[in-house]
């Protein structure tokens, strides 16, 4: 329904009925809501669905009784627009306002508190009048850290409440902007989690996972959620660039969640995903490969309904996934995560050659030489022909010798400094003693060597 907006001052005093001004929304029915602009706002931007808006307001009944005011509390009121957090009239009216605008909103009961009212201040079927001033609005922050890295503003609301999950198939239309210049314009059909292979920023995929079918949104990305410190040469995007995307999610097909699959489906999907992860790994797309192997772990790790034969297959898939995760983490230099993945693999198979070797590599990368040496020694003890472990063990010994030499030099220097400081301290004490002796020699003494006697009167 279109909203009526008229300019002009609305007068009214406490106890007097406030006039219902402006044209009817429909000639055949009584007007449901009305905005009278008391002061124009600035700019052209208006809040969008999901924006956080900050306002001051005062509310009256039609007889002029004031029932609430944020001004009295001296604290601005904020809410998420279009999410049903306030009465319907507010969601509709504030969406038409600009920053700095002051308006008066008349709300019929159906767009206020209806038959129930809001006791004790607002009776049943009450028409309400609000004066509202809009101070600011900002888009919805989609990041877990709430660091402002992914800001969404909804142009057109989508249908329903379902949203795409990891692995969902999504057809989208998108336009990418850098400094208001379009650099990417495409229609794509892809799986969530594979966007990087299509030159899509990770932040855009995260935003898509918050969208509803048919939704049209504007997404603002900070560099860490866009193309980062590298940029994107293909699009001539420099390092550390802020980006904006307009994106429409035409529809989506959700991937099955773990609880929606039976044991046979989990094993079948895990095998498919493992092969896909291997393809990504060979192409050097380690982040995409990580996502595939993580799916397998999430599907199989806590499944208890497998038959003996299925459990054996699941164990083999889990072991391979943890080992492959470790390799991906090593490539991405996430050494702590690599160690954790190796530990998971070694819980399944304590003498696994790859698990021990890759954990040794991770320990070596963070200079835990003793732990690395222990892992490589165990590999050679179990698998004497492993030349790579032999080479890495030699590296460990070399690094340990260098570390010992550095420590020896460090301690030698430290002891030299301590000895030097001690000698200085002794010299200072000795100099002080000599000074004291000299002072005592200069003092006058009597014949017996005692202090001079004071002359007294006879």
PDB file of N, CA and C in Angstrom, residues 17-90:
ATOM      1  N   UNK A  17      -7.746  17.456  20.096  1.00  0.00           N
ATOM      2  CA  UNK A  17      -7.700  16.412  19.091  1.00  0.00           C
ATOM      3  C   UNK A  17      -6.786  16.849  17.948  1.00  0.00           C
ATOM      4  N   UNK A  18      -5.838  16.004  17.599  1.00  0.00           N
ATOM      5  CA  UNK A  18      -4.939  16.330  16.507  1.00  0.00           C
ATOM      6  C   UNK A  18      -5.624  16.037  15.181  1.00  0.00           C
ATOM      7  N   UNK A  19      -5.526  16.964  14.232  1.00  0.00           N
ATOM      8  CA  UNK A  19      -6.260  16.808  12.975  1.00  0.00           C
ATOM      9  C   UNK A  19      -5.703  15.677  12.118  1.00  0.00           C
ATOM     10  N   UNK A  20      -6.556  15.067  11.345  1.00  0.00           N
ATOM     11  CA  UNK A  20      -6.184  14.028  10.382  1.00  0.00           C
ATOM     12  C   UNK A  20      -6.049  14.699   9.030  1.00  0.00           C
ATOM     13  N   UNK A  21      -4.825  15.121   8.675  1.00  0.00           N
ATOM     14  CA  UNK A  21      -4.624  15.878   7.452  1.00  0.00           C
ATOM     15  C   UNK A  21      -4.186  14.977   6.313  1.00  0.00           C
ATOM     16  N   UNK A  22      -4.269  15.503   5.074  1.00  0.00           N
ATOM     17  CA  UNK A  22      -3.705  14.807   3.916  1.00  0.00           C
ATOM     18  C   UNK A  22      -4.742  14.004   3.180  1.00  0.00           C
ATOM     19  N   UNK A  23      -4.402  13.525   1.964  1.00  0.00           N
ATOM     20  CA  UNK A  23      -5.340  12.792   1.134  1.00  0.00           C
ATOM     21  C   UNK A  23      -5.529  11.365   1.625  1.00  0.00           C
ATOM     22  N   UNK A  24      -6.671  10.784   1.274  1.00  0.00           N
ATOM     23  CA  UNK A  24      -6.913   9.388   1.607  1.00  0.00           C
ATOM     24  C   UNK A  24      -6.046   8.498   0.721  1.00  0.00           C
ATOM     25  N   UNK A  25      -5.605   7.363   1.309  1.00  0.00           N
ATOM     26  CA  UNK A  25      -4.842   6.393   0.530  1.00  0.00           C
ATOM     27  C   UNK A  25      -5.743   5.706  -0.488  1.00  0.00           C
ATOM     28  N   UNK A  26      -6.990   5.514  -0.117  1.00  0.00           N
ATOM     29  CA  UNK A  26      -7.951   4.888  -1.007  1.00  0.00           C
ATOM     30  C   UNK A  26      -9.273   5.600  -0.775  1.00  0.00           C
ATOM     31  N   UNK A  27      -9.903   6.066  -1.836  1.00  0.00           N
ATOM     32  CA  UNK A  27     -11.128   6.851  -1.690  1.00  0.00           C
ATOM     33  C   UNK A  27     -12.238   6.054  -1.027  1.00  0.00           C
ATOM     34  N   UNK A  28     -12.178   4.690  -1.129  1.00  0.00           N
ATOM     35  CA  UNK A  28     -13.268   3.865  -0.616  1.00  0.00           C
ATOM     36  C   UNK A  28     -13.046   3.429   0.827  1.00  0.00           C
ATOM     37  N   UNK A  29     -11.873   3.688   1.373  1.00  0.00           N
ATOM     38  CA  UNK A  29     -11.635   3.276   2.753  1.00  0.00           C
ATOM     39  C   UNK A  29     -10.912   4.387   3.501  1.00  0.00           C
ATOM     40  N   UNK A  30     -11.050   4.352   4.793  1.00  0.00           N
ATOM     41  CA  UNK A  30     -10.430   5.394   5.608  1.00  0.00           C
ATOM     42  C   UNK A  30      -8.918   5.222   5.585  1.00  0.00           C
ATOM     43  N   UNK A  31      -8.243   6.339   5.576  1.00  0.00           N
ATOM     44  CA  UNK A  31      -6.783   6.333   5.565  1.00  0.00           C
ATOM     45  C   UNK A  31      -6.267   5.609   6.810  1.00  0.00           C
ATOM     46  N   UNK A  32      -5.232   4.712   6.619  1.00  0.00           N
ATOM     47  CA  UNK A  32      -4.701   3.931   7.721  1.00  0.00           C
ATOM     48  C   UNK A  32      -3.505   4.614   8.384  1.00  0.00           C
ATOM     49  N   UNK A  33      -2.686   5.296   7.611  1.00  0.00           N
ATOM     50  CA  UNK A  33      -1.526   5.942   8.196  1.00  0.00           C
ATOM     51  C   UNK A  33      -1.169   7.176   7.377  1.00  0.00           C
ATOM     52  N   UNK A  34      -0.528   8.136   7.999  1.00  0.00           N
ATOM     53  CA  UNK A  34      -0.242   9.407   7.358  1.00  0.00           C
ATOM     54  C   UNK A  34       1.033   9.989   7.934  1.00  0.00           C
ATOM     55  N   UNK A  35       1.898  10.520   7.063  1.00  0.00           N
ATOM     56  CA  UNK A  35       3.089  11.227   7.518  1.00  0.00           C
ATOM     57  C   UNK A  35       2.949  12.694   7.137  1.00  0.00           C
ATOM     58  N   UNK A  36       3.173  13.569   8.100  1.00  0.00           N
ATOM     59  CA  UNK A  36       3.245  15.002   7.836  1.00  0.00           C
ATOM     60  C   UNK A  36       4.669  15.439   8.138  1.00  0.00           C
ATOM     61  N   UNK A  37       5.350  15.966   7.131  1.00  0.00           N
ATOM     62  CA  UNK A  37       6.749  16.358   7.296  1.00  0.00           C
ATOM     63  C   UNK A  37       6.810  17.724   7.973  1.00  0.00           C
ATOM     64  N   UNK A  38       7.445  17.779   9.119  1.00  0.00           N
ATOM     65  CA  UNK A  38       7.604  19.041   9.842  1.00  0.00           C
ATOM     66  C   UNK A  38       8.938  19.702   9.519  1.00  0.00           C
ATOM     67  N   UNK A  39       9.943  18.887   9.205  1.00  0.00           N
ATOM     68  CA  UNK A  39      11.233  19.433   8.787  1.00  0.00           C
ATOM     69  C   UNK A  39      11.859  18.469   7.783  1.00  0.00           C
ATOM     70  N   UNK A  40      12.278  19.012   6.656  1.00  0.00           N
ATOM     71  CA  UNK A  40      12.869  18.182   5.610  1.00  0.00           C
ATOM     72  C   UNK A  40      14.222  17.617   6.064  1.00  0.00           C
ATOM     73  N   UNK A  41      14.527  16.418   5.606  1.00  0.00           N
ATOM     74  CA  UNK A  41      15.830  15.830   5.858  1.00  0.00           C
ATOM     75  C   UNK A  41      16.826  16.233   4.790  1.00  0.00           C
ATOM     76  N   UNK A  42      18.021  15.650   4.864  1.00  0.00           N
ATOM     77  CA  UNK A  42      19.078  15.983   3.906  1.00  0.00           C
ATOM     78  C   UNK A  42      19.462  14.756   3.101  1.00  0.00           C
ATOM     79  N   UNK A  43      20.060  15.006   1.929  1.00  0.00           N
ATOM     80  CA  UNK A  43      20.528  13.920   1.081  1.00  0.00           C
ATOM     81  C   UNK A  43      19.403  13.223   0.346  1.00  0.00           C
ATOM     82  N   UNK A  44      19.754  12.098  -0.275  1.00  0.00           N
ATOM     83  CA  UNK A  44      18.770  11.329  -1.048  1.00  0.00           C
ATOM     84  C   UNK A  44      18.565   9.931  -0.486  1.00  0.00           C
ATOM     85  N   UNK A  45      19.481   9.488   0.391  1.00  0.00           N
ATOM     86  CA  UNK A  45      19.415   8.126   0.922  1.00  0.00           C
ATOM     87  C   UNK A  45      18.326   7.991   1.974  1.00  0.00           C
ATOM     88  N   UNK A  46      17.637   6.845   1.948  1.00  0.00           N
ATOM     89  CA  UNK A  46      16.652   6.511   2.969  1.00  0.00           C
ATOM     90  C   UNK A  46      16.961   5.115   3.499  1.00  0.00           C
ATOM     91  N   UNK A  47      16.522   4.802   4.708  1.00  0.00           N
ATOM     92  CA  UNK A  47      16.809   3.486   5.277  1.00  0.00           C
ATOM     93  C   UNK A  47      16.218   2.365   4.427  1.00  0.00           C
ATOM     94  N   UNK A  48      16.894   1.204   4.476  1.00  0.00           N
ATOM     95  CA  UNK A  48      16.412   0.008   3.797  1.00  0.00           C
ATOM     96  C   UNK A  48      16.087  -1.064   4.827  1.00  0.00           C
ATOM     97  N   UNK A  49      15.413  -2.097   4.395  1.00  0.00           N
ATOM     98  CA  UNK A  49      15.029  -3.193   5.277  1.00  0.00           C
ATOM     99  C   UNK A  49      16.270  -3.765   5.952  1.00  0.00           C
ATOM    100  N   UNK A  50      16.198  -3.946   7.259  1.00  0.00           N
ATOM    101  CA  UNK A  50      17.320  -4.512   7.994  1.00  0.00           C
ATOM    102  C   UNK A  50      18.290  -3.481   8.518  1.00  0.00           C
ATOM    103  N   UNK A  51      18.207  -2.228   8.044  1.00  0.00           N
ATOM    104  CA  UNK A  51      19.098  -1.177   8.553  1.00  0.00           C
ATOM    105  C   UNK A  51      18.800  -0.912  10.033  1.00  0.00           C
ATOM    106  N   UNK A  52      19.848  -0.579  10.768  1.00  0.00           N
ATOM    107  CA  UNK A  52      19.673  -0.130  12.144  1.00  0.00           C
ATOM    108  C   UNK A  52      19.430   1.366  12.101  1.00  0.00           C
ATOM    109  N   UNK A  53      18.272   1.818  12.629  1.00  0.00           N
ATOM    110  CA  UNK A  53      17.923   3.236  12.579  1.00  0.00           C
ATOM    111  C   UNK A  53      17.899   3.805  13.997  1.00  0.00           C
ATOM    112  N   UNK A  54      18.282   5.094  14.099  1.00  0.00           N
ATOM    113  CA  UNK A  54      18.360   5.767  15.398  1.00  0.00           C
ATOM    114  C   UNK A  54      17.467   6.996  15.357  1.00  0.00           C
ATOM    115  N   UNK A  55      16.489   7.066  16.296  1.00  0.00           N
ATOM    116  CA  UNK A  55      15.486   8.126  16.266  1.00  0.00           C
ATOM    117  C   UNK A  55      15.228   8.666  17.672  1.00  0.00           C
ATOM    118  N   UNK A  56      14.630   9.856  17.700  1.00  0.00           N
ATOM    119  CA  UNK A  56      13.947  10.348  18.896  1.00  0.00           C
ATOM    120  C   UNK A  56      12.468  10.406  18.543  1.00  0.00           C
ATOM    121  N   UNK A  57      11.621  10.169  19.536  1.00  0.00           N
ATOM    122  CA  UNK A  57      10.179  10.184  19.256  1.00  0.00           C
ATOM    123  C   UNK A  57       9.403  10.618  20.493  1.00  0.00           C
ATOM    124  N   UNK A  58       8.189  11.089  20.233  1.00  0.00           N
ATOM    125  CA  UNK A  58       7.204  11.336  21.296  1.00  0.00           C
ATOM    126  C   UNK A  58       5.871  10.806  20.784  1.00  0.00           C
ATOM    127  N   UNK A  59       5.126  10.112  21.652  1.00  0.00           N
ATOM    128  CA  UNK A  59       3.849   9.530  21.255  1.00  0.00           C
ATOM    129  C   UNK A  59       2.693  10.069  22.070  1.00  0.00           C
ATOM    130  N   UNK A  60       1.560  10.375  21.378  1.00  0.00           N
ATOM    131  CA  UNK A  60       0.349  10.875  22.028  1.00  0.00           C
ATOM    132  C   UNK A  60      -0.856  10.022  21.638  1.00  0.00           C
ATOM    133  N   UNK A  61      -1.842   9.987  22.523  1.00  0.00           N
ATOM    134  CA  UNK A  61      -3.172   9.515  22.139  1.00  0.00           C
ATOM    135  C   UNK A  61      -3.866  10.659  21.407  1.00  0.00           C
ATOM    136  N   UNK A  62      -5.003  10.377  20.792  1.00  0.00           N
ATOM    137  CA  UNK A  62      -5.702  11.419  20.034  1.00  0.00           C
ATOM    138  C   UNK A  62      -6.230  12.551  20.911  1.00  0.00           C
ATOM    139  N   UNK A  63      -6.399  12.256  22.206  1.00  0.00           N
ATOM    140  CA  UNK A  63      -6.874  13.336  23.090  1.00  0.00           C
ATOM    141  C   UNK A  63      -5.724  14.220  23.563  1.00  0.00           C
ATOM    142  N   UNK A  64      -4.520  13.982  23.050  1.00  0.00           N
ATOM    143  CA  UNK A  64      -3.371  14.808  23.398  1.00  0.00           C
ATOM    144  C   UNK A  64      -2.545  14.290  24.567  1.00  0.00           C
ATOM    145  N   UNK A  65      -2.942  13.148  25.146  1.00  0.00           N
ATOM    146  CA  UNK A  65      -2.198  12.581  26.269  1.00  0.00           C
ATOM    147  C   UNK A  65      -0.889  11.972  25.773  1.00  0.00           C
ATOM    148  N   UNK A  66       0.214  12.458  26.331  1.00  0.00           N
ATOM    149  CA  UNK A  66       1.521  11.899  25.959  1.00  0.00           C
ATOM    150  C   UNK A  66       1.735  10.618  26.751  1.00  0.00           C
ATOM    151  N   UNK A  67       2.030   9.523  26.034  1.00  0.00           N
ATOM    152  CA  UNK A  67       2.226   8.255  26.734  1.00  0.00           C
ATOM    153  C   UNK A  67       3.685   7.792  26.740  1.00  0.00           C
ATOM    154  N   UNK A  68       4.531   8.377  25.898  1.00  0.00           N
ATOM    155  CA  UNK A  68       5.937   7.948  25.882  1.00  0.00           C
ATOM    156  C   UNK A  68       6.775   8.959  25.110  1.00  0.00           C
ATOM    157  N   UNK A  69       8.067   9.063  25.491  1.00  0.00           N
ATOM    158  CA  UNK A  69       8.975   9.952  24.768  1.00  0.00           C
ATOM    159  C   UNK A  69      10.423   9.560  25.067  1.00  0.00           C
ATOM    160  N   UNK A  70      11.204   9.326  24.016  1.00  0.00           N
ATOM    161  CA  UNK A  70      12.638   9.060  24.200  1.00  0.00           C
ATOM    162  C   UNK A  70      13.364  10.342  24.602  1.00  0.00           C
ATOM    163  N   UNK A  71      12.807  11.492  24.255  1.00  0.00           N
ATOM    164  CA  UNK A  71      13.405  12.779  24.634  1.00  0.00           C
ATOM    165  C   UNK A  71      13.421  12.941  26.150  1.00  0.00           C
ATOM    166  N   UNK A  72      12.368  12.478  26.806  1.00  0.00           N
ATOM    167  CA  UNK A  72      12.310  12.565  28.266  1.00  0.00           C
ATOM    168  C   UNK A  72      13.410  11.718  28.901  1.00  0.00           C
ATOM    169  N   UNK A  73      13.745  10.597  28.244  1.00  0.00           N
ATOM    170  CA  UNK A  73      14.801   9.713  28.764  1.00  0.00           C
ATOM    171  C   UNK A  73      16.191  10.171  28.324  1.00  0.00           C
ATOM    172  N   UNK A  74      16.216  11.143  27.386  1.00  0.00           N
ATOM    173  CA  UNK A  74      17.481  11.659  26.829  1.00  0.00           C
ATOM    174  C   UNK A  74      18.344  10.536  26.265  1.00  0.00           C
ATOM    175  N   UNK A  75      17.674   9.609  25.593  1.00  0.00           N
ATOM    176  CA  UNK A  75      18.380   8.458  25.022  1.00  0.00           C
ATOM    177  C   UNK A  75      17.707   8.072  23.707  1.00  0.00           C
ATOM    178  N   UNK A  76      18.450   8.114  22.614  1.00  0.00           N
ATOM    179  CA  UNK A  76      17.869   7.773  21.309  1.00  0.00           C
ATOM    180  C   UNK A  76      17.385   6.327  21.308  1.00  0.00           C
ATOM    181  N   UNK A  77      16.354   6.082  20.529  1.00  0.00           N
ATOM    182  CA  UNK A  77      15.794   4.742  20.376  1.00  0.00           C
ATOM    183  C   UNK A  77      16.286   4.159  19.048  1.00  0.00           C
ATOM    184  N   UNK A  78      16.682   2.889  19.053  1.00  0.00           N
ATOM    185  CA  UNK A  78      17.145   2.252  17.818  1.00  0.00           C
ATOM    186  C   UNK A  78      16.429   0.936  17.606  1.00  0.00           C
ATOM    187  N   UNK A  79      16.257   0.566  16.345  1.00  0.00           N
ATOM    188  CA  UNK A  79      15.634  -0.713  16.006  1.00  0.00           C
ATOM    189  C   UNK A  79      16.040  -1.101  14.588  1.00  0.00           C
ATOM    190  N   UNK A  80      15.851  -2.372  14.256  1.00  0.00           N
ATOM    191  CA  UNK A  80      16.147  -2.879  12.912  1.00  0.00           C
ATOM    192  C   UNK A  80      14.901  -2.722  12.044  1.00  0.00           C
ATOM    193  N   UNK A  81      15.013  -1.931  11.011  1.00  0.00           N
ATOM    194  CA  UNK A  81      13.860  -1.588  10.183  1.00  0.00           C
ATOM    195  C   UNK A  81      13.328  -2.808   9.430  1.00  0.00           C
ATOM    196  N   UNK A  82      12.003  -2.925   9.440  1.00  0.00           N
ATOM    197  CA  UNK A  82      11.348  -3.967   8.652  1.00  0.00           C
ATOM    198  C   UNK A  82      11.397  -5.351   9.252  1.00  0.00           C
ATOM    199  N   UNK A  83      11.847  -5.467  10.516  1.00  0.00           N
ATOM    200  CA  UNK A  83      11.961  -6.787  11.147  1.00  0.00           C
ATOM    201  C   UNK A  83      10.859  -7.049  12.168  1.00  0.00           C
ATOM    202  N   UNK A  84       9.863  -6.169  12.224  1.00  0.00           N
ATOM    203  CA  UNK A  84       8.755  -6.383  13.153  1.00  0.00           C
ATOM    204  C   UNK A  84       9.093  -6.081  14.597  1.00  0.00           C
ATOM    205  N   UNK A  85      10.145  -5.280  14.825  1.00  0.00           N
ATOM    206  CA  UNK A  85      10.527  -4.942  16.196  1.00  0.00           C
ATOM    207  C   UNK A  85       9.699  -3.792  16.755  1.00  0.00           C
ATOM    208  N   UNK A  86       9.007  -3.079  15.871  1.00  0.00           N
ATOM    209  CA  UNK A  86       8.168  -1.942  16.273  1.00  0.00           C
ATOM    210  C   UNK A  86       6.806  -2.110  15.598  1.00  0.00           C
ATOM    211  N   UNK A  87       5.894  -1.185  15.888  1.00  0.00           N
ATOM    212  CA  UNK A  87       4.584  -1.281  15.256  1.00  0.00           C
ATOM    213  C   UNK A  87       4.716  -1.120  13.738  1.00  0.00           C
ATOM    214  N   UNK A  88       3.747  -1.650  13.031  1.00  0.00           N
ATOM    215  CA  UNK A  88       3.792  -1.696  11.572  1.00  0.00           C
ATOM    216  C   UNK A  88       3.939  -0.302  10.950  1.00  0.00           C
ATOM    217  N   UNK A  89       3.273   0.687  11.517  1.00  0.00           N
ATOM    218  CA  UNK A  89       3.323   2.044  10.957  1.00  0.00           C
ATOM    219  C   UNK A  89       4.744   2.590  10.971  1.00  0.00           C
ATOM    220  N   UNK A  90       5.479   2.288  12.015  1.00  0.00           N
ATOM    221  CA  UNK A  90       6.863   2.755  12.100  1.00  0.00           C
ATOM    222  C   UNK A  90       7.736   2.108  11.028  1.00  0.00           C
TER     223      UNK A  90
END
